[in-house]
XYZ file of C-alpha atoms in Angstrom:
398
model
C -0.054 0.076 -0.097
C 1.201 3.565 -0.972
C 2.302 6.026 1.680
C 1.059 9.531 1.148
C 2.572 12.854 1.228
C 2.217 16.304 -0.468
C 5.814 16.347 -2.038
C 8.445 13.715 -2.242
C 11.895 15.108 -2.739
C 14.456 12.906 -4.392
C 17.902 14.174 -3.169
C 19.219 14.926 0.157
C 22.220 17.314 -0.760
C 22.323 20.833 0.489
C 19.540 21.827 -2.234
C 17.198 19.024 -1.324
C 17.748 19.578 2.528
C 16.922 23.067 2.169
C 13.948 22.347 0.042
C 12.713 19.916 2.711
C 13.089 22.485 5.479
C 11.480 25.406 3.396
C 8.629 23.567 2.254
C 8.009 21.688 5.548
C 8.105 25.035 7.273
C 5.313 26.225 5.026
C 2.943 23.464 6.381
C 3.437 20.803 3.480
C 4.031 17.066 4.387
C 7.237 16.302 2.866
C 9.425 12.903 2.421
C 13.029 13.512 1.499
C 15.157 10.604 0.182
C 18.694 10.320 -0.481
C 20.735 7.055 -1.181
C 23.847 8.110 0.677
C 23.680 9.521 4.348
C 25.037 13.226 4.567
C 28.541 13.477 6.005
C 28.377 16.186 8.447
C 32.019 16.182 9.825
C 34.864 18.091 8.185
C 37.508 15.535 8.504
C 35.365 12.457 7.976
C 35.847 10.279 4.607
C 33.580 11.689 1.849
C 32.858 15.185 3.483
C 32.315 17.616 1.067
C 35.064 20.363 1.433
C 33.553 22.970 -0.841
C 31.900 26.087 0.639
C 28.936 27.938 -0.317
C 28.463 31.741 -0.254
C 24.684 32.171 0.677
C 23.747 35.331 -0.999
C 21.292 37.987 0.433
C 18.042 36.681 -1.238
C 18.896 33.061 -0.403
C 19.617 34.045 3.062
C 16.262 35.809 3.556
C 14.612 32.473 2.219
C 16.603 30.593 4.928
C 15.755 33.094 7.798
C 12.008 32.967 6.909
C 12.170 28.942 7.161
C 13.887 28.895 10.435
C 17.300 27.459 8.911
C 19.406 30.585 9.376
C 19.155 30.377 13.300
C 21.063 27.200 12.811
C 23.707 28.522 10.399
C 24.272 32.208 11.657
C 27.040 31.584 14.176
C 29.051 29.543 11.713
C 28.444 32.041 8.716
C 31.477 34.248 7.454
C 30.292 37.591 6.042
C 31.492 38.377 2.522
C 31.888 42.134 2.274
C 34.121 42.510 -0.760
C 34.478 40.364 -3.790
C 37.854 41.153 -5.570
C 38.688 40.037 -9.188
C 42.442 39.784 -10.125
C 43.869 39.404 -13.426
C 47.422 37.790 -13.119
C 47.934 36.631 -16.814
C 51.258 38.418 -17.429
C 54.579 36.917 -17.817
C 54.957 36.647 -14.041
C 52.266 35.407 -11.706
C 51.507 38.934 -10.236
C 48.332 41.012 -10.125
C 48.096 43.407 -13.163
C 44.311 44.305 -13.039
C 42.374 44.324 -9.705
C 38.883 45.558 -9.149
C 36.921 45.191 -5.814
C 33.098 45.053 -5.642
C 32.123 46.290 -2.294
C 28.563 45.380 -1.051
C 28.235 48.710 0.777
C 27.986 50.225 -2.803
C 24.522 48.621 -3.337
C 23.373 47.571 0.304
C 23.917 47.914 4.078
C 24.406 44.233 4.264
C 27.061 41.992 3.028
C 26.957 40.285 -0.350
C 26.458 37.136 1.297
C 28.014 34.529 4.012
C 30.467 31.588 3.372
C 29.790 28.217 4.893
C 31.391 25.124 4.373
C 29.098 22.350 2.666
C 29.576 19.641 5.339
C 28.380 22.228 7.909
C 25.330 23.096 5.989
C 24.402 19.623 5.770
C 24.852 19.018 9.317
C 22.746 22.069 10.379
C 19.825 21.293 7.700
C 19.552 17.951 9.060
C 19.130 19.570 12.627
C 16.556 21.859 11.337
C 14.604 18.789 9.695
C 14.445 17.061 12.954
C 12.398 20.009 14.227
C 9.703 19.732 11.797
C 7.223 16.969 12.273
C 5.790 17.021 8.896
C 9.356 16.278 7.236
C 10.404 12.692 7.040
C 14.125 12.660 6.000
C 15.274 9.084 5.098
C 19.103 8.779 4.330
C 20.064 5.580 2.811
C 17.022 5.595 0.613
C 17.096 6.099 -3.085
C 14.229 6.359 -5.815
C 13.939 3.815 -8.680
C 10.711 4.126 -10.562
C 8.240 6.955 -11.338
C 4.536 6.653 -12.365
C 2.644 9.588 -12.897
C -0.781 10.744 -13.995
C -2.883 14.010 -14.036
C -3.849 13.789 -10.332
C -0.695 12.179 -8.612
C 2.686 10.418 -8.978
C 3.951 7.348 -7.582
C 7.584 6.736 -6.708
C 9.206 3.442 -5.940
C 11.792 3.376 -3.437
C 14.979 1.207 -2.668
C 13.500 0.450 0.682
C 9.989 0.443 1.985
C 6.982 0.704 0.003
C 6.013 3.260 -2.788
C 4.910 6.810 -1.987
C 2.080 8.609 -3.593
C 2.519 12.368 -3.957
C 1.039 15.393 -5.406
C 4.558 16.678 -6.450
C 7.944 15.025 -7.157
C 10.782 17.418 -6.691
C 13.852 16.199 -8.436
C 16.853 17.709 -6.550
C 19.044 14.633 -6.934
C 22.056 16.134 -9.007
C 23.454 16.307 -12.415
C 22.690 12.573 -13.002
C 18.978 12.810 -11.639
C 17.253 9.600 -11.569
C 13.883 11.177 -11.560
C 14.733 13.556 -14.478
C 15.821 10.458 -16.374
C 12.700 8.651 -15.177
C 10.461 11.606 -16.372
C 11.929 11.340 -19.706
C 13.818 14.918 -19.774
C 16.888 15.055 -21.640
C 20.011 17.510 -20.885
C 22.509 19.592 -22.931
C 26.134 19.100 -21.275
C 29.114 21.165 -22.324
C 32.471 19.819 -21.076
C 35.609 22.155 -20.639
C 38.305 19.684 -20.103
C 38.706 21.210 -16.568
C 38.679 19.718 -13.081
C 38.462 21.741 -9.885
C 40.271 21.297 -6.577
C 38.790 22.162 -3.296
C 40.494 22.377 -0.173
C 40.945 24.736 2.997
C 44.162 26.918 3.634
C 45.775 28.863 6.390
C 47.585 31.964 5.598
C 49.453 34.881 7.682
C 47.560 37.902 6.125
C 44.034 38.219 7.312
C 41.332 37.934 4.484
C 39.357 40.777 6.058
C 36.110 39.208 4.637
C 37.391 39.682 1.008
C 36.544 36.893 -1.445
C 39.311 36.846 -4.108
C 39.115 35.449 -7.652
C 42.397 35.209 -9.399
C 42.478 34.721 -13.162
C 45.724 33.584 -15.043
C 45.370 30.362 -17.184
C 43.246 27.332 -17.046
C 40.565 28.537 -14.719
C 40.156 30.938 -11.762
C 41.963 30.307 -8.363
C 39.286 31.584 -5.681
C 40.132 32.213 -2.143
C 36.751 32.654 0.119
C 36.929 33.510 3.620
C 36.553 31.069 6.435
C 36.809 31.444 10.269
C 40.390 31.070 11.620
C 41.419 27.773 11.879
C 43.983 26.850 14.842
C 44.259 30.370 15.326
C 45.336 31.322 12.030
C 43.465 33.277 9.206
C 41.648 30.806 6.897
C 40.084 30.633 3.693
C 38.485 27.966 1.323
C 40.028 27.510 -2.071
C 38.636 26.192 -5.379
C 41.373 25.918 -7.972
C 40.170 25.253 -11.482
C 42.736 23.934 -13.829
C 42.910 21.812 -17.167
C 42.243 18.217 -16.285
C 45.836 16.765 -16.558
C 47.219 19.663 -14.544
C 44.595 19.422 -11.702
C 45.201 15.762 -11.591
C 48.876 16.314 -11.245
C 48.332 18.737 -8.452
C 45.900 16.548 -6.546
C 48.555 13.783 -6.457
C 51.304 16.205 -5.678
C 53.248 15.919 -2.313
C 52.173 18.563 0.332
C 55.315 20.657 0.179
C 55.238 20.976 -3.635
C 51.440 21.448 -3.616
C 51.859 24.478 -1.041
C 54.511 26.022 -3.049
C 52.466 25.726 -6.375
C 49.167 27.048 -4.885
C 51.052 29.962 -3.048
C 52.414 31.031 -6.571
C 49.172 30.599 -8.285
C 47.755 32.816 -5.526
C 50.407 35.440 -6.281
C 51.058 35.545 -2.445
C 48.098 37.848 -2.022
C 47.637 36.280 1.394
C 51.263 35.267 1.931
C 52.578 31.558 1.766
C 49.435 29.275 1.937
C 49.339 26.133 4.162
C 47.233 23.400 3.477
C 44.674 22.750 6.189
C 42.466 19.850 4.893
C 42.645 17.136 2.469
C 42.180 17.843 -1.357
C 39.163 16.841 -3.205
C 38.663 16.780 -7.345
C 35.863 16.923 -9.439
C 35.044 17.709 -13.260
C 33.830 20.952 -14.418
C 30.711 20.973 -17.007
C 27.851 23.283 -17.768
C 24.452 21.350 -18.003
C 20.852 22.575 -18.751
C 17.785 20.517 -18.893
C 15.812 20.633 -21.946
C 12.619 21.019 -19.738
C 12.263 22.122 -15.980
C 8.961 20.172 -15.579
C 7.290 16.783 -16.310
C 3.753 15.287 -15.553
C 3.771 16.010 -11.638
C 7.553 16.502 -11.509
C 9.630 19.732 -11.178
C 13.339 20.010 -11.600
C 15.675 22.148 -9.266
C 19.328 22.638 -8.647
C 21.836 20.273 -10.473
C 18.942 18.156 -11.701
C 18.027 21.454 -13.754
C 21.221 23.367 -14.281
C 24.994 22.753 -13.515
C 27.550 25.542 -13.736
C 31.296 26.076 -13.143
C 32.050 27.372 -9.770
C 32.227 31.087 -10.602
C 30.381 34.105 -9.006
C 28.790 32.087 -6.288
C 25.877 31.033 -8.642
C 25.322 27.400 -8.197
C 23.252 26.955 -4.845
C 21.950 30.521 -5.201
C 20.279 29.575 -8.629
C 18.880 26.448 -6.874
C 17.363 28.540 -4.136
C 15.802 30.808 -6.672
C 14.285 27.713 -8.006
C 12.988 27.022 -4.558
C 11.549 30.475 -4.010
C 9.860 30.475 -7.251
C 8.242 27.200 -6.402
C 7.311 28.415 -2.794
C 5.637 31.420 -4.201
C 3.468 29.517 -6.708
C 2.641 26.945 -3.941
C 1.732 29.915 -1.618
C -0.375 31.737 -4.148
C -2.035 28.515 -5.598
C -2.467 25.938 -2.794
C -5.074 23.917 -4.214
C -2.906 23.596 -7.700
C 0.020 21.906 -6.118
C 1.689 19.837 -8.939
C -0.920 20.551 -11.534
C -0.157 21.596 -15.147
C -0.814 25.345 -14.621
C 1.563 25.489 -11.725
C 4.388 23.711 -13.418
C 4.088 25.875 -16.422
C 4.419 28.832 -14.612
C 7.448 27.570 -12.946
C 9.178 26.708 -15.932
C 8.123 30.082 -17.669
C 9.671 31.946 -14.716
C 12.804 29.964 -14.349
C 13.844 28.902 -17.712
C 14.992 32.298 -19.107
C 17.111 33.304 -15.877
C 18.708 29.768 -15.629
C 19.684 30.234 -19.621
C 20.945 33.533 -19.017
C 23.287 32.626 -15.880
C 24.597 29.551 -17.467
C 25.485 31.255 -20.490
C 26.970 34.115 -18.576
C 28.993 31.835 -16.554
C 30.151 29.588 -19.431
C 31.648 32.915 -21.161
C 33.532 33.825 -17.909
C 34.910 30.306 -17.612
C 36.109 30.129 -21.180
C 37.736 33.514 -20.698
C 39.514 32.333 -17.576
C 40.948 29.235 -19.455
C 42.995 31.002 -21.951
C 46.459 30.276 -22.385
C 47.686 32.470 -25.497
C 49.498 35.587 -23.979
C 47.452 37.806 -26.455
C 44.289 36.369 -25.413
C 45.202 36.889 -21.808
C 46.013 40.533 -22.647
C 42.643 40.988 -24.229
C 41.037 39.467 -21.278
C 42.592 41.770 -18.999
C 41.799 44.768 -20.889
C 38.011 43.528 -21.020
C 37.981 43.187 -17.436
C 39.528 46.534 -16.937
C 37.041 48.262 -19.283
C 33.813 46.545 -17.818
C 34.577 46.723 -14.257
C 35.665 50.360 -14.352
C 32.446 51.739 -15.476
C 30.471 52.472 -12.332
C 26.926 51.689 -13.832
C 28.168 48.199 -15.148
C 29.675 47.485 -11.709
C 26.516 48.119 -9.942
C 24.342 46.140 -12.456
C 26.709 43.143 -12.404
C 26.606 43.269 -8.403
C 22.843 43.693 -8.603
C 22.732 40.557 -11.014
C 24.976 38.383 -8.880
C 22.783 38.945 -5.873
C 19.612 38.054 -8.053
C 18.198 41.733 -7.740
C 16.106 42.827 -10.591
């Protein structure tokens, strides 16, 4: 016999757990499943050492749903976003532009949090919601939908009958595949390394993105680690180079990453293990199916530039919540899902295309192209109206 709920969420990553908390807080009955239990300790095997910048609009959504109470004490404010071009003969800054949140807001751009900690605190929030049932270690297998409901088979226990299936189950989404929705994927030949470092020069709440070749090297503020200033690093490089860096001994790696950072924070010391993953862009052909809606990486994947990944995902969630709030009797029906796709598809495509262009520019190796990139960055970011518009777009402000 099928178990009933309003919404079944396939996927218990940061986006899926946030969706469960937000929709549960809104009064809906939610079952959230994921085949893997979340790793919620920094140094445990399999922990996600990437960090996420929660931008202003995403923070407001989390605050409304009671999530921010769990996160505020751990969050590091991001007051300045610094873009550096270091594409000359020597690894040193030649163009630097700062985007200060005070130019458009009284609040920081956002707040940085480690992904493993986000999972830990989101799970804690779900335990407070009696109408949310989080089932780690349980995956989805089959989907059967009709105009009034969907039924989802699970790897453990009986099927679930619901009014809406929310696919937040990643770039290889089982529910997207079960709904027959295709994807367009673009590969760059890049990989990204993620790790934490300490450094002698305080970061002063500045997130720094350094462009040279192969992709950006980004330092994002973290709280002090063992009494020293600390940052999270995402280092994007051509695949073979990234793989070599991943396997490099610690001393050689610390020398390489310090040089790549142009010593802007002084010599960097590794403060965690290294993780590595491939860089792609991906967009779903559709964002909805019968009684199914896609969000987060089931819908869109972008390179880690400009803190857009999770914040695009939470824009998906905010749109869905607004539709549910305004049309509670239409949960999961054709009209609601068409509205969701109509609202989210243009913004999704615009941001994916924009980040694709930025990433391609960051990859260039030839000196003339690097010089052209530096001139372009200088011209664009020096114009005050353009700077303001870019900051507002980055924050999701229209």
